[in-house]
Tab-separated table of N, CA and C in Angstrom:
chain	number	residue	atom	x	y	z
S	1	MET	N	126.069	75.006	86.129
S	1	MET	CA	125.838	74.625	87.504
S	1	MET	C	126.767	75.416	88.412
S	2	ARG	N	126.241	75.866	89.519
S	2	ARG	CA	127.016	76.662	90.455
S	2	ARG	C	127.843	75.779	91.371
S	3	SER	N	129.035	76.259	91.678
S	3	SER	CA	129.909	75.508	92.578
S	3	SER	C	129.471	75.731	94.025
S	4	ILE	N	130.050	74.948	94.906
S	4	ILE	CA	129.753	75.069	96.337
S	4	ILE	C	130.189	76.444	96.850
S	5	SER	N	131.350	76.914	96.391
S	5	SER	CA	131.825	78.216	96.866
S	5	SER	C	130.904	79.340	96.388
S	6	ALA	N	130.392	79.242	95.171
S	6	ALA	CA	129.465	80.262	94.676
S	6	ALA	C	128.189	80.277	95.510
S	7	LYS	N	127.672	79.091	95.841
S	7	LYS	CA	126.477	79.009	96.677
S	7	LYS	C	126.752	79.565	98.079
S	8	LEU	N	127.950	79.300	98.594
S	8	LEU	CA	128.324	79.820	99.906
S	8	LEU	C	128.370	81.350	99.888
S	9	PHE	N	128.971	81.937	98.861
S	9	PHE	CA	129.054	83.395	98.766
S	9	PHE	C	127.664	84.023	98.636
S	10	LEU	N	126.817	83.425	97.812
S	10	LEU	CA	125.456	83.948	97.662
S	10	LEU	C	124.657	83.800	98.957
S	11	SER	N	124.872	82.700	99.677
S	11	SER	CA	124.207	82.505	100.970
S	11	SER	C	124.667	83.550	101.983
S	12	LEU	N	125.967	83.847	101.980
S	12	LEU	CA	126.486	84.881	102.881
S	12	LEU	C	125.867	86.240	102.569
S	13	ILE	N	125.709	86.540	101.290
S	13	ILE	CA	125.095	87.815	100.905
S	13	ILE	C	123.660	87.886	101.421
S	14	VAL	N	122.903	86.833	101.187
S	14	VAL	CA	121.487	86.847	101.566
S	14	VAL	C	121.322	86.871	103.084
S	15	LEU	N	121.964	85.950	103.780
S	15	LEU	CA	121.804	85.879	105.234
S	15	LEU	C	122.386	87.103	105.928
S	16	GLY	N	123.573	87.516	105.506
S	16	GLY	CA	124.182	88.715	106.086
S	16	GLY	C	123.376	89.957	105.795
S	17	GLY	N	122.846	90.051	104.571
S	17	GLY	CA	122.026	91.205	104.203
S	17	GLY	C	120.749	91.296	105.015
S	18	VAL	N	120.124	90.163	105.274
S	18	VAL	CA	118.907	90.145	106.084
S	18	VAL	C	119.216	90.615	107.504
S	19	VAL	N	120.281	90.088	108.095
S	19	VAL	CA	120.659	90.487	109.454
S	19	VAL	C	121.042	91.967	109.485
S	20	PHE	N	121.822	92.406	108.497
S	20	PHE	CA	122.269	93.795	108.461
S	20	PHE	C	121.106	94.769	108.276
S	21	LEU	N	120.280	94.549	107.272
S	21	LEU	CA	119.182	95.482	107.019
S	21	LEU	C	118.117	95.419	108.116
S	22	GLY	N	117.783	94.212	108.555
S	22	GLY	CA	116.818	94.084	109.649
S	22	GLY	C	117.330	94.715	110.930
S	23	GLY	N	118.598	94.470	111.240
S	23	GLY	CA	119.201	95.063	112.431
S	23	GLY	C	119.252	96.572	112.346
S	24	SER	N	119.531	97.092	111.172
S	24	SER	CA	119.578	98.553	110.995
S	24	SER	C	118.211	99.187	111.237
S	25	ILE	N	117.174	98.540	110.753
S	25	ILE	CA	115.819	99.068	110.954
S	25	ILE	C	115.443	99.022	112.433
S	26	VAL	N	115.753	97.911	113.103
S	26	VAL	CA	115.453	97.788	114.529
S	26	VAL	C	116.227	98.828	115.326
S	27	ARG	N	117.504	98.990	115.018
S	27	ARG	CA	118.335	99.955	115.744
S	27	ARG	C	117.804	101.370	115.571
S	28	THR	N	117.420	101.712	114.374
S	28	THR	CA	116.906	103.058	114.121
S	28	THR	C	115.624	103.306	114.909
S	29	SER	N	114.731	102.341	114.914
S	29	SER	CA	113.472	102.536	115.636
S	29	SER	C	113.689	102.590	117.142
S	30	VAL	N	114.649	101.836	117.662
S	30	VAL	CA	114.920	101.836	119.104
S	30	VAL	C	115.505	103.173	119.548
S	31	ILE	N	116.502	103.671	118.833
S	31	ILE	CA	117.188	104.870	119.311
S	31	ILE	C	116.343	106.125	119.122
S	32	TYR	N	115.607	106.206	118.028
S	32	TYR	CA	114.815	107.417	117.821
S	32	TYR	C	113.537	107.423	118.639
S	33	ASP	N	113.215	106.317	119.273
S	33	ASP	CA	112.049	106.281	120.140
S	33	ASP	C	112.288	107.020	121.453
S	34	ILE	N	113.528	107.273	121.825
S	34	ILE	CA	113.788	107.966	123.093
S	34	ILE	C	113.917	109.475	122.926
S	35	TYR	N	113.926	109.955	121.693
S	35	TYR	CA	114.088	111.396	121.455
S	35	TYR	C	112.831	111.992	120.837
S	36	LEU	N	112.645	113.283	121.091
S	36	LEU	CA	111.576	114.015	120.417
S	36	LEU	C	111.926	114.088	118.940
S	37	PRO	N	110.950	113.990	118.048
S	37	PRO	CA	111.242	113.963	116.605
S	37	PRO	C	112.054	115.175	116.141
S	38	GLY	N	113.108	114.881	115.383
S	38	GLY	CA	113.946	115.920	114.803
S	38	GLY	C	114.966	116.528	115.749
S	39	THR	N	115.070	116.001	116.954
S	39	THR	CA	116.015	116.564	117.930
S	39	THR	C	116.749	115.439	118.638
S	40	LEU	N	117.710	115.826	119.450
S	40	LEU	CA	118.345	114.887	120.366
S	40	LEU	C	117.948	115.229	121.801
S	41	VAL	N	116.714	115.704	121.952
S	41	VAL	CA	116.146	116.016	123.258
S	41	VAL	C	115.312	114.823	123.697
S	42	ARG	N	115.646	114.326	124.872
S	42	ARG	CA	114.964	113.151	125.400
S	42	ARG	C	113.486	113.420	125.642
S	43	LYS	N	112.661	112.410	125.377
S	43	LYS	CA	111.233	112.537	125.675
S	43	LYS	C	111.079	112.649	127.189
S	44	PRO	N	110.311	113.624	127.655
S	44	PRO	CA	110.256	113.891	129.098
S	44	PRO	C	109.591	112.794	129.925
S	45	PHE	N	108.745	111.985	129.343
S	45	PHE	CA	108.020	110.974	130.111
S	45	PHE	C	108.810	109.678	130.292
S	46	LEU	N	110.001	109.562	129.688
S	46	LEU	CA	110.806	108.348	129.832
S	46	LEU	C	111.693	108.435	131.069
S	47	SER	N	111.747	107.343	131.798
S	47	SER	CA	112.613	107.301	132.977
S	47	SER	C	114.053	107.017	132.558
S	48	ASP	N	114.978	107.233	133.488
S	48	ASP	CA	116.392	106.959	133.202
S	48	ASP	C	116.606	105.483	132.857
S	49	ALA	N	115.905	104.606	133.546
S	49	ALA	CA	116.068	103.173	133.290
S	49	ALA	C	115.592	102.811	131.881
S	50	GLN	N	114.498	103.392	131.432
S	50	GLN	CA	114.003	103.111	130.081
S	50	GLN	C	114.992	103.603	129.025
S	51	VAL	N	115.558	104.775	129.252
S	51	VAL	CA	116.538	105.307	128.314
S	51	VAL	C	117.794	104.441	128.322
S	52	ASN	N	118.229	104.024	129.503
S	52	ASN	CA	119.402	103.147	129.603
S	52	ASN	C	119.200	101.856	128.828
S	53	TYR	N	118.045	101.232	129.001
S	53	TYR	CA	117.771	99.988	128.287
S	53	TYR	C	117.764	100.207	126.774
S	54	SER	N	117.149	101.286	126.337
S	54	SER	CA	117.110	101.567	124.898
S	54	SER	C	118.504	101.789	124.332
S	55	ILE	N	119.320	102.526	125.047
S	55	ILE	CA	120.682	102.793	124.564
S	55	ILE	C	121.499	101.513	124.564
S	56	ARG	N	121.334	100.703	125.586
S	56	ARG	CA	122.060	99.428	125.613
S	56	ARG	C	121.626	98.509	124.475
S	57	ILE	N	120.336	98.443	124.205
S	57	ILE	CA	119.845	97.620	123.090
S	57	ILE	C	120.401	98.150	121.778
S	58	TYR	N	120.390	99.474	121.617
S	58	TYR	CA	120.938	100.093	120.402
S	58	TYR	C	122.412	99.728	120.227
S	59	ALA	N	123.173	99.829	121.306
S	59	ALA	CA	124.608	99.538	121.222
S	59	ALA	C	124.870	98.046	121.003
S	60	LEU	N	124.145	97.192	121.706
S	60	LEU	CA	124.379	95.748	121.575
S	60	LEU	C	123.973	95.218	120.201
S	61	THR	N	122.916	95.754	119.637
S	61	THR	CA	122.510	95.286	118.315
S	61	THR	C	123.484	95.731	117.227
S	62	ALA	N	124.331	96.703	117.546
S	62	ALA	CA	125.372	97.112	116.587
S	62	ALA	C	126.298	95.938	116.288
S	63	PHE	N	126.586	95.138	117.293
S	63	PHE	CA	127.466	93.978	117.113
S	63	PHE	C	126.891	93.014	116.077
S	64	TYR	N	125.618	92.700	116.204
S	64	TYR	CA	124.987	91.756	115.273
S	64	TYR	C	124.851	92.367	113.876
S	65	THR	N	124.565	93.650	113.836
S	65	THR	CA	124.468	94.323	112.550
S	65	THR	C	125.816	94.327	111.838
S	66	MET	N	126.884	94.550	112.603
S	66	MET	CA	128.232	94.528	112.012
S	66	MET	C	128.602	93.138	111.517
S	67	LEU	N	128.225	92.116	112.256
S	67	LEU	CA	128.476	90.743	111.792
S	67	LEU	C	127.724	90.463	110.496
S	68	GLY	N	126.483	90.921	110.419
S	68	GLY	CA	125.710	90.757	109.192
S	68	GLY	C	126.356	91.484	108.024
S	69	TYR	N	126.859	92.690	108.282
S	69	TYR	CA	127.506	93.435	107.201
S	69	TYR	C	128.806	92.758	106.773
S	70	ALA	N	129.560	92.242	107.752
S	70	ALA	CA	130.808	91.545	107.414
S	70	ALA	C	130.527	90.313	106.558
S	71	ALA	N	129.486	89.562	106.906
S	71	ALA	CA	129.126	88.389	106.103
S	71	ALA	C	128.706	88.808	104.701
S	72	THR	N	127.943	89.890	104.611
S	72	THR	CA	127.522	90.386	103.299
S	72	THR	C	128.733	90.827	102.483
S	73	LEU	N	129.658	91.514	103.123
S	73	LEU	CA	130.855	91.991	102.429
S	73	LEU	C	131.710	90.834	101.919
S	74	ILE	N	131.923	89.833	102.751
S	74	ILE	CA	132.706	88.664	102.328
S	74	ILE	C	132.006	87.958	101.165
S	75	GLY	N	130.688	87.781	101.310
S	75	GLY	CA	129.934	87.148	100.232
S	75	GLY	C	129.961	87.961	98.948
S	76	ALA	N	129.867	89.283	99.064
S	76	ALA	CA	129.871	90.141	97.881
S	76	ALA	C	131.218	90.117	97.171
S	77	ILE	N	132.289	90.136	97.928
S	77	ILE	CA	133.625	90.075	97.307
S	77	ILE	C	133.805	88.739	96.591
S	78	GLY	N	133.439	87.660	97.260
S	78	GLY	CA	133.556	86.336	96.645
S	78	GLY	C	132.672	86.187	95.424
S	79	ALA	N	131.434	86.666	95.509
S	79	ALA	CA	130.517	86.565	94.372
S	79	ALA	C	130.971	87.443	93.216
S	80	THR	N	131.537	88.594	93.521
S	80	THR	CA	132.047	89.466	92.458
S	80	THR	C	133.171	88.780	91.692
S	81	ILE	N	134.036	88.119	92.413
S	81	ILE	CA	135.136	87.397	91.754
S	81	ILE	C	134.591	86.225	90.944
S	82	GLN	N	133.655	85.480	91.522
S	82	GLN	CA	133.112	84.293	90.834
S	82	GLN	C	132.239	84.654	89.624
S	83	TYR	N	131.504	85.758	89.725
S	83	TYR	CA	130.517	86.083	88.699
S	83	TYR	C	130.855	87.334	87.897
S	84	LYS	N	132.123	87.701	87.815
S	84	LYS	CA	132.461	88.932	87.084
S	84	LYS	C	132.081	88.859	85.608
S	85	HIS	N	132.014	87.675	85.050
S	85	HIS	CA	131.614	87.527	83.643
S	85	HIS	C	130.131	87.850	83.432
S	86	ILE	N	129.329	87.785	84.465
S	86	ILE	CA	127.892	88.050	84.362
S	86	ILE	C	127.611	89.553	84.282
S	87	PHE	N	128.534	90.380	84.783
S	87	PHE	CA	128.312	91.823	84.801
S	87	PHE	C	128.076	92.394	83.404
S	88	ARG	N	128.740	91.856	82.404
S	88	ARG	CA	128.561	92.358	81.038
S	88	ARG	C	127.190	92.001	80.473
S	89	LYS	N	126.697	90.843	80.869
S	89	LYS	CA	125.403	90.394	80.356
S	89	LYS	C	124.235	90.993	81.128
S	90	ASN	N	124.462	91.320	82.389
S	90	ASN	CA	123.369	91.774	83.241
S	90	ASN	C	123.778	93.044	83.985
S	91	GLY	N	123.360	94.171	83.447
S	91	GLY	CA	123.711	95.455	84.029
S	91	GLY	C	123.082	95.701	85.385
S	92	GLY	N	121.943	95.065	85.668
S	92	GLY	CA	121.292	95.228	86.963
S	92	GLY	C	122.142	94.691	88.097
S	93	ILE	N	122.753	93.541	87.870
S	93	ILE	CA	123.628	92.966	88.894
S	93	ILE	C	124.884	93.818	89.036
S	94	PHE	N	125.382	94.348	87.920
S	94	PHE	CA	126.540	95.250	87.986
S	94	PHE	C	126.196	96.505	88.795
S	95	MET	N	125.028	97.081	88.547
S	95	MET	CA	124.618	98.284	89.285
S	95	MET	C	124.424	97.987	90.766
S	96	ALA	N	123.913	96.804	91.095
S	96	ALA	CA	123.759	96.416	92.497
S	96	ALA	C	125.127	96.342	93.170
S	97	ALA	N	126.117	95.787	92.467
S	97	ALA	CA	127.468	95.717	93.020
S	97	ALA	C	128.068	97.107	93.194
S	98	VAL	N	127.835	97.982	92.229
S	98	VAL	CA	128.350	99.356	92.332
S	98	VAL	C	127.720	100.066	93.530
S	99	LEU	N	126.419	99.927	93.712
S	99	LEU	CA	125.754	100.539	94.863
S	99	LEU	C	126.334	100.012	96.176
S	100	PHE	N	126.518	98.705	96.246
S	100	PHE	CA	127.051	98.109	97.478
S	100	PHE	C	128.462	98.621	97.772
S	101	TYR	N	129.329	98.600	96.781
S	101	TYR	CA	130.715	98.999	97.006
S	101	TYR	C	130.861	100.504	97.220
S	102	CYS	N	129.967	101.306	96.672
S	102	CYS	CA	130.007	102.756	96.934
S	102	CYS	C	129.593	103.070	98.373
S	103	CYS	N	128.696	102.290	98.926
S	103	CYS	CA	128.232	102.505	100.299
S	103	CYS	C	129.183	101.941	101.347
S	104	MET	N	130.061	101.043	100.943
S	104	MET	CA	130.923	100.350	101.896
S	104	MET	C	131.779	101.297	102.754
S	105	PRO	N	132.506	102.269	102.184
S	105	PRO	CA	133.338	103.123	103.052
S	105	PRO	C	132.513	103.932	104.053
S	106	ILE	N	131.345	104.357	103.645
S	106	ILE	CA	130.494	105.136	104.539
S	106	ILE	C	129.981	104.260	105.676
S	107	GLU	N	129.606	103.045	105.347
S	107	GLU	CA	129.116	102.124	106.373
S	107	GLU	C	130.221	101.794	107.373
S	108	VAL	N	131.429	101.609	106.896
S	108	VAL	CA	132.556	101.347	107.799
S	108	VAL	C	132.795	102.560	108.698
S	109	TYR	N	132.684	103.754	108.140
S	109	TYR	CA	132.831	104.990	108.920
S	109	TYR	C	131.799	105.041	110.047
S	110	LEU	N	130.550	104.705	109.753
S	110	LEU	CA	129.504	104.712	110.779
S	110	LEU	C	129.720	103.609	111.813
S	111	MET	N	130.291	102.495	111.384
S	111	MET	CA	130.557	101.400	112.316
S	111	MET	C	131.616	101.770	113.354
S	112	ILE	N	132.510	102.673	113.001
S	112	ILE	CA	133.515	103.128	113.964
S	112	ILE	C	132.828	103.789	115.155
S	113	PHE	N	131.821	104.612	114.901
S	113	PHE	CA	131.065	105.242	115.991
S	113	PHE	C	130.271	104.213	116.775
S	114	ASP	N	129.726	103.224	116.076
S	114	ASP	CA	128.989	102.169	116.768
S	114	ASP	C	129.903	101.373	117.693
S	115	LEU	N	131.117	101.111	117.255
S	115	LEU	CA	132.078	100.394	118.114
S	115	LEU	C	132.432	101.215	119.343
S	116	LYS	N	132.630	102.519	119.178
S	116	LYS	CA	132.925	103.383	120.328
S	116	LYS	C	131.773	103.347	121.328
S	117	LEU	N	130.559	103.430	120.811
S	117	LEU	CA	129.383	103.400	121.669
S	117	LEU	C	129.240	102.046	122.360
S	118	LEU	N	129.497	100.977	121.640
S	118	LEU	CA	129.414	99.633	122.215
S	118	LEU	C	130.435	99.460	123.329
S	119	ARG	N	131.659	99.888	123.092
S	119	ARG	CA	132.692	99.774	124.140
S	119	ARG	C	132.343	100.632	125.354
S	120	TYR	N	131.806	101.815	125.116
S	120	TYR	CA	131.443	102.690	126.234
S	120	TYR	C	130.323	102.081	127.064
S	121	THR	N	129.280	101.581	126.426
S	121	THR	CA	128.158	101.024	127.176
S	121	THR	C	128.543	99.755	127.934
S	122	ASN	N	129.535	99.037	127.434
S	122	ASN	CA	129.999	97.847	128.160
S	122	ASN	C	130.941	98.192	129.302
S	123	ALA	N	131.589	99.336	129.241
S	123	ALA	CA	132.561	99.721	130.265
S	123	ALA	C	131.927	100.468	131.431
S	124	VAL	N	130.785	101.101	131.211
S	124	VAL	CA	130.159	101.947	132.226
S	124	VAL	C	129.046	101.162	132.916
S	125	PRO	N	128.950	101.264	134.242
S	125	PRO	CA	127.852	100.597	134.952
S	125	PRO	C	126.486	101.091	134.474
S	126	PHE	N	125.511	100.212	134.548
S	126	PHE	CA	124.172	100.503	134.013
S	126	PHE	C	123.585	101.791	134.588
S	127	GLU	N	123.677	101.977	135.894
S	127	GLU	CA	123.055	103.130	136.543
S	127	GLU	C	123.702	104.441	136.121
S	128	ALA	N	124.973	104.395	135.747
S	128	ALA	CA	125.706	105.621	135.422
S	128	ALA	C	125.757	105.913	133.923
S	129	LEU	N	125.069	105.118	133.131
S	129	LEU	CA	125.202	105.233	131.679
S	129	LEU	C	124.816	106.613	131.161
S	130	ILE	N	123.654	107.110	131.526
S	130	ILE	CA	123.227	108.396	130.962
S	130	ILE	C	123.620	109.578	131.840
S	131	LYS	N	124.299	109.331	132.919
S	131	LYS	CA	124.701	110.420	133.810
S	131	LYS	C	125.894	111.195	133.250
S	132	GLY	N	126.780	110.514	132.543
S	132	GLY	CA	127.983	111.165	132.043
S	132	GLY	C	127.752	111.937	130.758
S	133	ASN	N	128.677	112.806	130.466
S	133	ASN	CA	128.601	113.637	129.264
S	133	ASN	C	129.109	112.878	128.025
S	134	GLU	N	129.946	111.864	128.241
S	134	GLU	CA	130.551	111.153	127.117
S	134	GLU	C	129.505	110.435	126.258
S	135	LEU	N	128.467	109.909	126.883
S	135	LEU	CA	127.416	109.231	126.116
S	135	LEU	C	126.724	110.207	125.167
S	136	GLN	N	126.437	111.398	125.644
S	136	GLN	CA	125.790	112.393	124.784
S	136	GLN	C	126.687	112.785	123.620
S	137	ILE	N	127.988	112.845	123.868
S	137	ILE	CA	128.931	113.167	122.792
S	137	ILE	C	128.939	112.046	121.758
S	138	LEU	N	129.011	110.789	122.228
S	138	LEU	CA	129.015	109.649	121.306
S	138	LEU	C	127.721	109.561	120.503
S	139	LEU	N	126.599	109.742	121.180
S	139	LEU	CA	125.322	109.697	120.474
S	139	LEU	C	125.191	110.873	119.511
S	140	GLY	N	125.700	112.024	119.908
S	140	GLY	CA	125.666	113.184	119.024
S	140	GLY	C	126.478	112.967	117.762
S	141	GLN	N	127.620	112.279	117.904
S	141	GLN	CA	128.443	111.971	116.734
S	141	GLN	C	127.745	110.962	115.825
S	142	ARG	N	127.092	109.988	116.410
S	142	ARG	CA	126.470	108.928	115.612
S	142	ARG	C	125.122	109.347	115.037
S	143	LEU	N	124.408	110.189	115.754
S	143	LEU	CA	123.047	110.527	115.342
S	143	LEU	C	122.925	111.946	114.797
S	144	ASN	N	124.029	112.562	114.411
S	144	ASN	CA	123.928	113.914	113.859
S	144	ASN	C	123.230	113.871	112.498
S	145	THR	N	122.969	115.024	111.956
S	145	THR	CA	122.211	115.102	110.702
S	145	THR	C	122.923	114.391	109.565
S	146	TYR	N	124.232	114.566	109.473
S	146	TYR	CA	124.992	113.929	108.398
S	146	TYR	C	124.911	112.410	108.498
S	147	SER	N	125.214	111.869	109.670
S	147	SER	CA	125.214	110.408	109.836
S	147	SER	C	123.832	109.812	109.609
S	148	SER	N	122.805	110.480	110.113
S	148	SER	CA	121.444	109.962	109.940
S	148	SER	C	121.024	109.995	108.478
S	149	SER	N	121.382	111.077	107.787
S	149	SER	CA	121.028	111.179	106.368
S	149	SER	C	121.736	110.120	105.548
S	150	VAL	N	123.016	109.948	105.821
S	150	VAL	CA	123.805	108.962	105.088
S	150	VAL	C	123.308	107.549	105.387
S	151	ASP	N	122.952	107.298	106.634
S	151	ASP	CA	122.421	105.986	107.008
S	151	ASP	C	121.139	105.685	106.232
S	152	PHE	N	120.277	106.676	106.095
S	152	PHE	CA	119.037	106.510	105.333
S	152	PHE	C	119.340	106.264	103.852
S	153	LEU	N	120.304	106.991	103.301
S	153	LEU	CA	120.673	106.803	101.897
S	153	LEU	C	121.275	105.417	101.651
S	154	ILE	N	122.032	104.923	102.620
S	154	ILE	CA	122.582	103.571	102.503
S	154	ILE	C	121.454	102.547	102.482
S	155	ALA	N	120.453	102.747	103.329
S	155	ALA	CA	119.306	101.824	103.327
S	155	ALA	C	118.585	101.864	101.974
S	156	LEU	N	118.397	103.051	101.424
S	156	LEU	CA	117.761	103.155	100.106
S	156	LEU	C	118.605	102.481	99.023
S	157	ALA	N	119.914	102.680	99.076
S	157	ALA	CA	120.795	102.040	98.093
S	157	ALA	C	120.750	100.523	98.233
S	158	SER	N	120.691	100.030	99.464
S	158	SER	CA	120.631	98.584	99.692
S	158	SER	C	119.333	97.998	99.143
S	159	PHE	N	118.225	98.661	99.417
S	159	PHE	CA	116.948	98.173	98.884
S	159	PHE	C	116.924	98.264	97.362
S	160	SER	N	117.497	99.321	96.809
S	160	SER	CA	117.573	99.453	95.349
S	160	SER	C	118.415	98.337	94.745
S	161	ALA	N	119.536	98.009	95.395
S	161	ALA	CA	120.392	96.928	94.900
S	161	ALA	C	119.641	95.598	94.906
S	162	MET	N	118.877	95.358	95.981
S	162	MET	CA	118.106	94.109	96.034
S	162	MET	C	117.073	94.052	94.919
S	163	LEU	N	116.407	95.181	94.663
S	163	LEU	CA	115.407	95.203	93.595
S	163	LEU	C	116.055	95.040	92.224
S	164	LEU	N	117.237	95.605	92.031
S	164	LEU	CA	117.948	95.417	90.764
S	164	LEU	C	118.296	93.947	90.540
S	165	ILE	N	118.670	93.261	91.601
S	165	ILE	CA	119.016	91.842	91.478
S	165	ILE	C	117.764	91.008	91.170
S	166	VAL	N	116.673	91.340	91.831
S	166	VAL	CA	115.441	90.564	91.632
S	166	VAL	C	114.830	90.853	90.263
S	167	TRP	N	114.672	92.107	89.900
S	167	TRP	CA	113.994	92.457	88.652
S	167	TRP	C	114.890	92.362	87.429
S	168	GLN	N	116.173	92.569	87.589
S	168	GLN	CA	117.165	92.529	86.509
S	168	GLN	C	116.700	93.318	85.284
S	169	PRO	N	116.516	94.638	85.445
S	169	PRO	CA	115.985	95.437	84.337
S	169	PRO	C	116.978	95.672	83.199
S	170	LEU	N	118.242	95.523	83.431
S	170	LEU	CA	119.246	95.814	82.407
S	170	LEU	C	119.856	94.549	81.812
S	171	SER	N	119.088	93.482	81.789
S	171	SER	CA	119.574	92.213	81.284
S	171	SER	C	119.556	92.197	79.757
S	172	LYS	N	120.540	91.520	79.144
S	172	LYS	CA	120.620	91.436	77.691
S	172	LYS	C	119.706	90.367	77.104
S	173	ASN	N	119.018	89.612	77.937
S	173	ASN	CA	118.158	88.529	77.443
S	173	ASN	C	117.024	89.079	76.630
């Protein structure tokens, strides 16, 4: 029988993971909708107000995505401590933990850029958001080829970890 703390850690993983992965998908679709595919060139038919709203939504949803990741991280650390004996019996759960912990430093690195963008969008008046050069620099740092590729790989690793937990292909049973 599972203890209350084990159920709490597993609940944090599930709820935080849903918020984190769902938020990541929403954020990606919002920000890339304002640019021409494969570039950081704004779509010409979008007004400044539409771009401002999209950037603000992208930046504000970073907060919720980070909270989801923090909950997932706390739950994963707690569950790893509680269930370390299961890793020997079930390699799928071990591989899911390895995938999660390998992606953690990269995700924290990307969150640093998200925090900079969030602070900038909250400090600058709405009308002046896209007028300055600093926003383009911040978006360029966050949306460059390296960051976008790594973000996609993290999403694939997260989905793979979930499938490993559900299917448990490396179980000794």
